[in-house]
Coordinates of C-alpha atoms and ligand atoms in Angstrom, one line a residue:
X1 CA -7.5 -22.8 -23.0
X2 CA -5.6 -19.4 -23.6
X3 CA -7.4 -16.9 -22.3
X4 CA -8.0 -12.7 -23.4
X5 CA -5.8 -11.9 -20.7
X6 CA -3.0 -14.2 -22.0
X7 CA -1.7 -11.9 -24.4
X8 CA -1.2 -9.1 -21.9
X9 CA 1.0 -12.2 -19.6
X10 CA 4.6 -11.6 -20.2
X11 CA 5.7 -14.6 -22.3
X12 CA 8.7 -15.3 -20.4
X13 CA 6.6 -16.2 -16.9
X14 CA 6.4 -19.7 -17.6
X15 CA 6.9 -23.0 -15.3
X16 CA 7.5 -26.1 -16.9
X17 CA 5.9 -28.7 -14.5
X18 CA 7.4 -33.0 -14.8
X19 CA 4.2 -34.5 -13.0
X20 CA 4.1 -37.7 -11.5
X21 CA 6.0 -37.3 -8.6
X22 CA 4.3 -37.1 -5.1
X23 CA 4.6 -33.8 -3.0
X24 CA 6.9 -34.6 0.2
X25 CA 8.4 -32.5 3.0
X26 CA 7.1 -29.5 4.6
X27 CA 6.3 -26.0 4.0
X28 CA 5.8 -23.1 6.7
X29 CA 2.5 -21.0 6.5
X30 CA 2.7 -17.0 7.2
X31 CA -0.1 -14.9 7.5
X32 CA -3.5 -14.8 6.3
X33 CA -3.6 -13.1 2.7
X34 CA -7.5 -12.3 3.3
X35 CA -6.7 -10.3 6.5
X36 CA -3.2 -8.9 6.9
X37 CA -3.6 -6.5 4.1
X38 CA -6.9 -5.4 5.6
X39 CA -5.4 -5.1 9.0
X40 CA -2.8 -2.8 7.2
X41 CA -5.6 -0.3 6.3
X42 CA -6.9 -0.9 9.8
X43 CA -3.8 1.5 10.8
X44 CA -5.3 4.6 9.1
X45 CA -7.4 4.7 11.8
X46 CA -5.2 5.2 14.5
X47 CA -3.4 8.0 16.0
X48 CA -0.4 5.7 17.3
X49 CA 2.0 3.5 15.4
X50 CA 0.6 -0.2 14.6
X51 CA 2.7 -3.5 14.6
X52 CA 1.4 -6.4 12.6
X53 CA 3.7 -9.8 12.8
X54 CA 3.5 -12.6 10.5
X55 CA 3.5 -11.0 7.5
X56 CA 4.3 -13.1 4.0
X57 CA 5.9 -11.7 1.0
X58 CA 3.0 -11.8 -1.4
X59 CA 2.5 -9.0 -4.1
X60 CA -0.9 -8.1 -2.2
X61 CA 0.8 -7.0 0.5
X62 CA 2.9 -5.0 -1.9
X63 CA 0.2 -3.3 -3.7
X64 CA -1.4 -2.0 -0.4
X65 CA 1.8 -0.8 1.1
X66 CA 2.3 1.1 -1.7
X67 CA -1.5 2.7 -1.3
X68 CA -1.1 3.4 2.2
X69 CA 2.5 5.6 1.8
X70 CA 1.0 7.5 -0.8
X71 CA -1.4 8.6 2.0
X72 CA 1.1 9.4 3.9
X73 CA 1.5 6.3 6.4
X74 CA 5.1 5.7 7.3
X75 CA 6.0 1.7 6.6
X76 CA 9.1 0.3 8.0
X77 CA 10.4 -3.4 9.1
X78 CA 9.9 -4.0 12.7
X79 CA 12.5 -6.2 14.8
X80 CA 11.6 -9.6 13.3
X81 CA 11.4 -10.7 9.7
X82 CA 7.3 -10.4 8.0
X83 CA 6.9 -7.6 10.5
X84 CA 5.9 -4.2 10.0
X85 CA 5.8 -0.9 11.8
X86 CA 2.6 1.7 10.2
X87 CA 2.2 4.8 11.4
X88 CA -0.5 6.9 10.6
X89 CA 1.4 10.4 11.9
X90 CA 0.9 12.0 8.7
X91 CA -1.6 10.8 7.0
X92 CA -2.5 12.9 3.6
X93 CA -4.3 13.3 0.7
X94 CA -3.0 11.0 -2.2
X95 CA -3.0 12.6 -5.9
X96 CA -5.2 11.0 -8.2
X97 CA -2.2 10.3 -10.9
X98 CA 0.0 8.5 -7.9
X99 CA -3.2 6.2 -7.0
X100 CA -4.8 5.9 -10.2
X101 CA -1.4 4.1 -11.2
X102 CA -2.5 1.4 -9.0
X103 CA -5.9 0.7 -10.5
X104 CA -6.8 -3.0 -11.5
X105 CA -3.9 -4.2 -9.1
X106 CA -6.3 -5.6 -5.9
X107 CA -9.6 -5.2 -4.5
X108 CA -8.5 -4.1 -1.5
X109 CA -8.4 0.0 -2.1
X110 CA -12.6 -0.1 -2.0
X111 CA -11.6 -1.1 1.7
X112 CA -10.1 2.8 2.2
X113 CA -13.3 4.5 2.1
X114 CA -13.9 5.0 5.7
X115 CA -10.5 5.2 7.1
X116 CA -9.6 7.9 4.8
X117 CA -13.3 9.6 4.8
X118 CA -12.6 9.8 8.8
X119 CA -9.3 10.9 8.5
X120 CA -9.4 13.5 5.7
X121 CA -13.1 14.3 4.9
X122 CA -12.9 12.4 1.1
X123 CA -11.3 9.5 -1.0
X124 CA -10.3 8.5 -4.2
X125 CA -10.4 4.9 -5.2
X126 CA -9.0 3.9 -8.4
X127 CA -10.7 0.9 -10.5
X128 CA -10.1 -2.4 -8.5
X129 CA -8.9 -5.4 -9.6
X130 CA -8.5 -9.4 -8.0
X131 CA -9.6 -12.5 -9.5
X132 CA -12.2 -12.4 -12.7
X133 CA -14.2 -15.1 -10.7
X134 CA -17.8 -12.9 -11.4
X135 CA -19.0 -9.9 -11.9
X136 CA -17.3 -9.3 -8.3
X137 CA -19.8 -6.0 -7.9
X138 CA -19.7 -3.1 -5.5
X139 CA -23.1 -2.3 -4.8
X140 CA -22.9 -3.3 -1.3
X141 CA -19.9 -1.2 -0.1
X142 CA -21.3 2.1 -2.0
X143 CA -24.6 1.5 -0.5
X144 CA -23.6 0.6 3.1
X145 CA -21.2 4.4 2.7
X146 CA -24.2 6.0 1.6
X147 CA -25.8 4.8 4.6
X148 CA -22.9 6.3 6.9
X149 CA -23.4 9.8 5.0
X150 CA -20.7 9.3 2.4
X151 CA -21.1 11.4 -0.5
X152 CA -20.2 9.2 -3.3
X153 CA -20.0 9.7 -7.2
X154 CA -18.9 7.5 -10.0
X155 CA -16.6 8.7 -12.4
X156 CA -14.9 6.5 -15.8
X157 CA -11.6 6.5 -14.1
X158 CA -12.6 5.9 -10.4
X159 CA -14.4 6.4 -7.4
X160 CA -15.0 10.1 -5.5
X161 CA -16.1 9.6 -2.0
X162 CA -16.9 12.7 0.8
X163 CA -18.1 13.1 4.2
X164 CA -19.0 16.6 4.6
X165 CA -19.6 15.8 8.7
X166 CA -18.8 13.2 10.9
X167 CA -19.8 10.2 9.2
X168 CA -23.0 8.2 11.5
X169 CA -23.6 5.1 13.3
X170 CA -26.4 3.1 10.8
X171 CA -28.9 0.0 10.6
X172 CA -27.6 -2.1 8.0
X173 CA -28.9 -5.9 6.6
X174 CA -26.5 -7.0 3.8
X175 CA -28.4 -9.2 1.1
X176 CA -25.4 -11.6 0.9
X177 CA -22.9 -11.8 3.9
X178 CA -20.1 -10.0 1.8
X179 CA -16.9 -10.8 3.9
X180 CA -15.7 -7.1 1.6
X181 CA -18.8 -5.2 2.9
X182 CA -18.7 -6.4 6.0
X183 CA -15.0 -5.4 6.5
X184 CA -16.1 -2.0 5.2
X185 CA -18.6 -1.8 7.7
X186 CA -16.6 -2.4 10.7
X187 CA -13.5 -0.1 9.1
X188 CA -16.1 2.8 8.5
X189 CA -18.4 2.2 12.2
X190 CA -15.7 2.1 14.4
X191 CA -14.9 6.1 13.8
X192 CA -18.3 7.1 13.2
X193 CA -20.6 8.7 15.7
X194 CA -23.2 6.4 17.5
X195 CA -24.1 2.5 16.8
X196 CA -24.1 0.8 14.3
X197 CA -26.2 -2.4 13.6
X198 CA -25.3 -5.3 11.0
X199 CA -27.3 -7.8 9.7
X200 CA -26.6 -10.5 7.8
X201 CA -22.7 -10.7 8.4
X202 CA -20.0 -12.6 6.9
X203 CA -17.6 -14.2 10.0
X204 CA -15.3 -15.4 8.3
X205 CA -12.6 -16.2 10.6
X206 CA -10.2 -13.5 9.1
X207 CA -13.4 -11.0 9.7
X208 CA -12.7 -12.2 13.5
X209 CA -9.5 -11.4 13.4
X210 CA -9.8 -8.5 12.0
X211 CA -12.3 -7.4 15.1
X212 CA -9.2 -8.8 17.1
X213 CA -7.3 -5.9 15.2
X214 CA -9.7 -3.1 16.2
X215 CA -10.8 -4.2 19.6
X216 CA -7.1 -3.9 20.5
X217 CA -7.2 -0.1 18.7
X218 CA -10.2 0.9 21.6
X219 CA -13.0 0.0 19.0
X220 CA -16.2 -1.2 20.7
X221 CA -17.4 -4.7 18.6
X222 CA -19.8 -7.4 20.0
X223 CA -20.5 -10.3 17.5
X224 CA -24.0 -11.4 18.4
X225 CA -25.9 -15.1 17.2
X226 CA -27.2 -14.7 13.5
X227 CA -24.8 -12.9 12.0
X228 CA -25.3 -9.7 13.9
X229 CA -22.8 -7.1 14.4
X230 CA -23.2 -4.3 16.7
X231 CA -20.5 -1.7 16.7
X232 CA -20.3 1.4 19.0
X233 CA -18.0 3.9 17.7
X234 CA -15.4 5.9 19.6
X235 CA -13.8 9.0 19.0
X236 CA -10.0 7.9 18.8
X237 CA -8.6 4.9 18.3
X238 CA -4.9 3.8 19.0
X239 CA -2.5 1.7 17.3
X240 CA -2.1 -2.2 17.7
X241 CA 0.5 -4.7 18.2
X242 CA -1.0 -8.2 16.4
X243 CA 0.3 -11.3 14.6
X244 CA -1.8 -11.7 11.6
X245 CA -4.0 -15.9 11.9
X246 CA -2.3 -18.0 9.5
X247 CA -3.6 -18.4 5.9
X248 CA -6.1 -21.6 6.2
X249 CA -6.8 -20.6 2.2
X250 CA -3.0 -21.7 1.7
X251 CA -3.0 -24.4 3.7
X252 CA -5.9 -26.2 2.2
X253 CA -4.4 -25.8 -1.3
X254 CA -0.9 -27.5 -0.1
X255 CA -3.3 -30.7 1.6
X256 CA -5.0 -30.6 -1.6
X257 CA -2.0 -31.0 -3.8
X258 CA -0.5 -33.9 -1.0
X259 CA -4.1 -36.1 -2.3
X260 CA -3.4 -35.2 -5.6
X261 CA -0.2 -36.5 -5.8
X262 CA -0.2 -39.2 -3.1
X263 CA 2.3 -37.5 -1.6
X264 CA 2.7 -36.2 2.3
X265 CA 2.9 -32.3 3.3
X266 CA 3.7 -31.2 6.8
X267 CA 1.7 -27.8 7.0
X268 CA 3.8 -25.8 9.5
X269 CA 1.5 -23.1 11.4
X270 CA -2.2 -24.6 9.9
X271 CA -4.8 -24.0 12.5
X272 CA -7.0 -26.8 12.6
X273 CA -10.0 -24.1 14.2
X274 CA -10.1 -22.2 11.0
X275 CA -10.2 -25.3 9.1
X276 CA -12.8 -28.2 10.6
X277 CA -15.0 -27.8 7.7
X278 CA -12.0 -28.6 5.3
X279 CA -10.7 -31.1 7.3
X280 CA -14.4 -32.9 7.4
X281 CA -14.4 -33.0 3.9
X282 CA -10.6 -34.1 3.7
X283 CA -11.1 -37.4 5.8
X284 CA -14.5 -37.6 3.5
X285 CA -13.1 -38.2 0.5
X286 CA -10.1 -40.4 1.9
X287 CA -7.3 -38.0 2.7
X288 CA -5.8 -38.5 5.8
X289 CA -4.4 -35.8 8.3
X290 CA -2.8 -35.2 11.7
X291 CA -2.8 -32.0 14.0
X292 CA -0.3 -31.5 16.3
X293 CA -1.7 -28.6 18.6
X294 CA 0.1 -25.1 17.9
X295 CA 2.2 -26.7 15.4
X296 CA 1.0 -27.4 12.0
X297 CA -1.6 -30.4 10.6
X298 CA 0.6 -33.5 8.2
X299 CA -1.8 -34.1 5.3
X300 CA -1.1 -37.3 3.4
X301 CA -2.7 -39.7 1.1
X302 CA -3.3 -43.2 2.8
X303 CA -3.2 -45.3 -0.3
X304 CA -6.3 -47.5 -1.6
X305 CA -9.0 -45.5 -2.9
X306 CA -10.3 -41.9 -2.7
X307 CA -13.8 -41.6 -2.4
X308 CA -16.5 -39.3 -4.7
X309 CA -18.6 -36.8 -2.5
X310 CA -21.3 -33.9 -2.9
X311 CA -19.6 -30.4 -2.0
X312 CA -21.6 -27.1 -1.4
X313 CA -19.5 -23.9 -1.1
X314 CA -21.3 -21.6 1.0
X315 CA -20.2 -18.8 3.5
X316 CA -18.5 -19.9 6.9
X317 CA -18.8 -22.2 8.2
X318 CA -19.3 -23.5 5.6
X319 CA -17.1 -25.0 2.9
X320 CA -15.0 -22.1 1.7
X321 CA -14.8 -21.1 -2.1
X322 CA -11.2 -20.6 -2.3
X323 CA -10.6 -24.4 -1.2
X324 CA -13.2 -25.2 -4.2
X325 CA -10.9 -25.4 -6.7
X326 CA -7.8 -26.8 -5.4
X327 CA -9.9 -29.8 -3.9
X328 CA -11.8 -30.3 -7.9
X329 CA -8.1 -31.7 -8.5
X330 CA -8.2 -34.1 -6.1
X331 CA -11.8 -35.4 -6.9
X332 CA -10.7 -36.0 -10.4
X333 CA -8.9 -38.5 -8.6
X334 CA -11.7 -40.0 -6.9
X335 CA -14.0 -43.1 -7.7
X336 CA -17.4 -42.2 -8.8
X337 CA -20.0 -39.0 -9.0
X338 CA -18.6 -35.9 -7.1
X339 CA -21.5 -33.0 -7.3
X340 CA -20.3 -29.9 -6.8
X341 CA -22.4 -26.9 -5.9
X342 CA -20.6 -23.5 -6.0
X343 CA -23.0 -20.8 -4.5
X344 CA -20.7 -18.3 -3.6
X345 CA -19.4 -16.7 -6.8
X346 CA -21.1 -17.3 -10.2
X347 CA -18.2 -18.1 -12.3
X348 CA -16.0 -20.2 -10.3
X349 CA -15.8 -23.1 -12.4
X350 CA -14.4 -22.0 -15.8
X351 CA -11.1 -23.6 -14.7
X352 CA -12.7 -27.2 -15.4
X353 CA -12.2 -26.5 -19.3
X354 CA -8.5 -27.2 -18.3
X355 CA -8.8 -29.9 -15.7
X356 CA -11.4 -31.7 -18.9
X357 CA -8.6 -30.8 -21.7
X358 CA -6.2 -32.9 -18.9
X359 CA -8.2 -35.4 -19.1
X360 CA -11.0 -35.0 -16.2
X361 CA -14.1 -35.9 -17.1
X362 CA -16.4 -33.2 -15.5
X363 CA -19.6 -31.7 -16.6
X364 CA -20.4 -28.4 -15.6
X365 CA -24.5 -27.3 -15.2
X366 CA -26.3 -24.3 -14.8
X367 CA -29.0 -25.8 -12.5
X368 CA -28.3 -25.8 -8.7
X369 CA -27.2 -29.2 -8.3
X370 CA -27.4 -31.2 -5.2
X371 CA -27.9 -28.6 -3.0
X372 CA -29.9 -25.9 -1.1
X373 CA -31.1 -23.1 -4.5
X374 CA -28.8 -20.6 -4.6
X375 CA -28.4 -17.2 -6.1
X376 CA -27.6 -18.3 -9.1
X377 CA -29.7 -20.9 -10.2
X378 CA -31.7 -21.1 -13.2
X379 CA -29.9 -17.8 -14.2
X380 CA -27.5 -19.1 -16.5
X381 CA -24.6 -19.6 -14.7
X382 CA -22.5 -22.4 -14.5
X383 CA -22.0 -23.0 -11.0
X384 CA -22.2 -26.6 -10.5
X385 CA -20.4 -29.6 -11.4
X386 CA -19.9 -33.1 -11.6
X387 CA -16.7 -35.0 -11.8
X388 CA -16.4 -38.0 -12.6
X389 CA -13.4 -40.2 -11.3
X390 CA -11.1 -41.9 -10.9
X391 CA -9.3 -40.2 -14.5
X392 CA -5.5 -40.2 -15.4
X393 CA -4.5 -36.4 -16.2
X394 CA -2.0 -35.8 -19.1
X395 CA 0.4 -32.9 -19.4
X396 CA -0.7 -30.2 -21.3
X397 CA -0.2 -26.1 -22.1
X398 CA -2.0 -24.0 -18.9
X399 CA -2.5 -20.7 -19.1
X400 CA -3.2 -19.6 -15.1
X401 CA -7.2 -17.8 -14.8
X402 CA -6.8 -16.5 -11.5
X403 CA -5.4 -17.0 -8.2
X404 CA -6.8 -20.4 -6.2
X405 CA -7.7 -21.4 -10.2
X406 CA -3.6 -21.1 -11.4
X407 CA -2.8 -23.3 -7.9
X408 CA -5.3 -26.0 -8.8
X409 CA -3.7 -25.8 -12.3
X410 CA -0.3 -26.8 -10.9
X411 CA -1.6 -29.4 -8.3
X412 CA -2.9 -30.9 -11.7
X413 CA 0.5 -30.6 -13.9
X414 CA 1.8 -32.0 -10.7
X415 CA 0.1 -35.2 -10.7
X416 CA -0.5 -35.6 -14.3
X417 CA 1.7 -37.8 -16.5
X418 CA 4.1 -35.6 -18.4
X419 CA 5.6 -32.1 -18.7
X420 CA 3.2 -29.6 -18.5
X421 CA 3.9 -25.5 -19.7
X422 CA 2.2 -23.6 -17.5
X423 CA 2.2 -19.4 -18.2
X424 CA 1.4 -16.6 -16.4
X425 CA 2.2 -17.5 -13.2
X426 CA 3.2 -14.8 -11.4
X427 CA -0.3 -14.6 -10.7
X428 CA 0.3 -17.1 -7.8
X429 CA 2.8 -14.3 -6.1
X430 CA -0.1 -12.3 -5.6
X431 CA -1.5 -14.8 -2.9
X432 CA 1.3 -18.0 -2.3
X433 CA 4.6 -16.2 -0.9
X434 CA 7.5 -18.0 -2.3
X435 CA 5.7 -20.9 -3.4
X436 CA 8.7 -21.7 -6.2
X437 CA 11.1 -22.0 -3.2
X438 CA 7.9 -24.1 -1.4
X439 CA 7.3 -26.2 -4.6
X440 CA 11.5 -27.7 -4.7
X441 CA 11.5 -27.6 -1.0
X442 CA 8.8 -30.6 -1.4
X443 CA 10.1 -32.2 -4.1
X444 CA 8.2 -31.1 -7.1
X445 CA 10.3 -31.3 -10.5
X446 CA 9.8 -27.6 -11.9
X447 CA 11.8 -25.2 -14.3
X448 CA 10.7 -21.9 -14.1
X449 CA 11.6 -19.9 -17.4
X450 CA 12.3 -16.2 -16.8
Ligands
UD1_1 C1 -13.3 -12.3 -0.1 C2 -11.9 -13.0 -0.3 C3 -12.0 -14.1 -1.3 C4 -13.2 -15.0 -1.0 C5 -14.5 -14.2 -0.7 C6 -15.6 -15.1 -0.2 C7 -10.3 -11.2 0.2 C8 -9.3 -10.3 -0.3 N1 -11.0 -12.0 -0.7 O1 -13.6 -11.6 -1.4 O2 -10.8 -14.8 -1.3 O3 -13.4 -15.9 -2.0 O4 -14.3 -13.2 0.3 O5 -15.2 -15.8 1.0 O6 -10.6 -11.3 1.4 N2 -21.1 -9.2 -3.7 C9 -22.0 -8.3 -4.3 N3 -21.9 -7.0 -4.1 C10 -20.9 -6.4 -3.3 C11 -20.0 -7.3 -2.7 C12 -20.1 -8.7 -3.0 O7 -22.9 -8.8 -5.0 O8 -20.8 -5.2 -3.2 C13 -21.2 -10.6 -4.0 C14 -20.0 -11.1 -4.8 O9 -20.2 -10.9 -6.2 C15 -20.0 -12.6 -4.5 C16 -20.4 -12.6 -3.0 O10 -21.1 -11.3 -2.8 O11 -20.9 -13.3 -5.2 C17 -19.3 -12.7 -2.0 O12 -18.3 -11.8 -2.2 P1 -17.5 -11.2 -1.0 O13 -17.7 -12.0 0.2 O14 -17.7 -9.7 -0.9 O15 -16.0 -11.5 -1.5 P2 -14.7 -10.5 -1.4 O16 -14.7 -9.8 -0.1 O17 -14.5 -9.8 -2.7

């Protein structure tokens, strides 16, 4: 289905997609898209040049680069390619005009508030943007600031944040374990004076390796058993040298479009730690894989059959959200009930309407289905589904809803029969670098119309 945004896509970013031919060869992973820009603002902190390696070419990474020199933090290429040198030397006060200009671009400016409330006493954060996959709220960061002793106002065109002192060491117990407000907390405790307590976490590996980040800055972090965080915070904090954990979001969506397509993707730099749940599932519904250690994992399609399941998202360790939608593809191709249970956003599903107009035959339902209640249930959302499989997908005319949504789209115009027009997707830069120059590299039959 077109969608509102459609009209604002420039009508020229179109891939023309021949399915029908199986994925084969092998793509290289870089770093995790869900941490390295966040270990970017982790810089801010510091008083000494940081060095972050592995590093991919992905518009996100863009958009914060730009945020961070604007405030005065010098960026230039370290000695290898996908690193960067940040220092914080200078750090200043942005004008409103310069970051305003960014507004709607990422969500990753609400992630400023501390380090530039501890370096310069206030903040401006322009309207955010990221994937329309909910109502994708705020609540939690403004009231976990307020906590600190933020000062923070509202305004139509953005958000005004000040610390008139030090900001302070809190008690906090998230009501969802937000991986966002959980970053904010450690990127705000770490600088402010005394301890800080949080309940109800997220630790989602990136959030680890984020702690990696600051630990290696001086910040004082324990992770303790049920989601608590305790954080003692220091006065200064240094710079760090890191290489950002590979991007286990990424490398689920390439195993996903190997089953898809029966084809067979070598994975170059997938961590099988960050991944068991995935990989449980994988082997579940029939896919088969390979790790070799410090290497990469081979996902492939066996032949015969792939098998329906019951899938909850949920928080880690859990099954991740962003593998939800690139693994729906596969189940299409599945034989019998799949029940899917989405509990982490509300409106993660809407990119069914496209896999049905394919030719899936799934069946979306407001009730919690399957599963543990969730949030959302009996509240009108429709966050579960079932699929029913095995169905032949047909070309058709996609128009890409968001980032791990426009993937699943071409996983599907990759295995269906026909040629498939698929707009708007320079989306996809924002999260998959180079993933044109990935999709030839492994075969795929794809014209991209500029
Ligand atoms: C991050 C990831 C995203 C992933 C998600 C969950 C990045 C850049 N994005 O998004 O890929 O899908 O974690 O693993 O790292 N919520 C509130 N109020 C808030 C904050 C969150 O109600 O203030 C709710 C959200 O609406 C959502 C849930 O909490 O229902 C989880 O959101 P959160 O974990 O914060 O996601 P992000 O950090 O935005």
């Amino acid at each position: 289905m077109k969608p509102d945004s459609a009209a604002a896509a420039p009508a020229d970013d179109v891939l023309l997609v021949h399915g029908g031919t199986p994925l084969q060869g092998e793509i290289r992973l870089r770093g995790a898209k869900n941490l390295v820009p966040k270990a970017m603002v982790a810089a801010l902190l510091g008083q000494e040049p940081s060095r972050l390696r592995n590093i991919p070419d992905i518009s996100d990474v863009d958009i914060v680069s730009r945020l961070l020199q604007l405030h005065g933090v010098a960026i230039v290429p370290g000695d290898e390619p996908g690193e960067l040198i940040l220092d914080p030397a200078s750090v200043e006060q942005a004008t409103i005009a310069d970051v305003d200009a960014h507004a709607g671009s990422s969500r990753i400016p609400i992630l400023l508030c501390g380090p530039l409330l501890h370096r310069l006493g206030h903040a401006f954060i322009p309207d955010l943007g990221g994937c329309r996959i909910g109502d994708r709220p705020i609540d939690f960061h403004l009231d976990v600031l307020r906590q600190f002793g933020a000062e923070v106002e509202k305004r139509p065109q953005g958000l005004h944040l000040a610390a008139p002192q030090r900001l302070r060491g809190t008690k906090v117990e998230l009501p969802f374990p937000s991986v966002g407000a959980t970053e904010q907390v450690l990127l705000t405790a770490v600088l402010a004076e005394g301890v800080t307590e949080l309940r109800n976490a997220a630790i989602e590996p990136e959030i680890v390796d984020l702690i990696a980040v600051l630990q290696k800055m001086g910040a004082i972090i324990t992770v303790h058993t049920d989601r608590v965080i305790r954080i003692t915070g220091v006065d200064r904090l240094g710079g760090y040298r890191h290489r950002a954990m590979s991007d286990r979001l990424e490398a689920a969506s390439w195993a996903c479009a190997a089953l898809a397509t029966g084809g067979d993707v070598y994975v170059r730099g997938a961590e099988q730690k960050d991944m068991m749940t995935f990989l449980n599932v994988y082997r579940t519904v029939g896919g088969a894989f390979e790790v070799e250690d410090g290497e990469g994992i081979r996902f492939w399609h066996p032949g015969g059959q792939l098998c329906a399941m019951p899938l909850e998202t949920d928080v880690h360790p859990g099954f991740q959200t962003d593998w939800q939608q690139p693994l729906v593809v596969a189940l299409t191709q599945a034989t019998g009930l799949s029940i899917l249970h989405e509990t982490v956003y509300e409106n993660r599903l809407g990119f069914t309407e496209a896999l049905a107009a394919m030719g899936a035959t799934i069946q979306l339902y407001r009730e919690c289905l399957g599963g543990t209640p969730c949030r959302f249930g009996q509240r009108n959302f429709l966050h579960s589904a079932v699929i029913s499989g095995p169905t032949k997908l047909q070309a058709a005319e996609l128009f890409i809803p968001d980032l791990r949504g426009g993937f699943s789209y071409l996983i599907a115009a990759l295995s269906a029969q026909g040629m498939s027009t698929v707009h708007g997707i320079d989306l996809i830069n924002r999260g998959y670098e180079n993933f044109l120059g990935k999709l030839s590299d492994l075969g795929a039959r794809v014209e991209h119309r500029r």
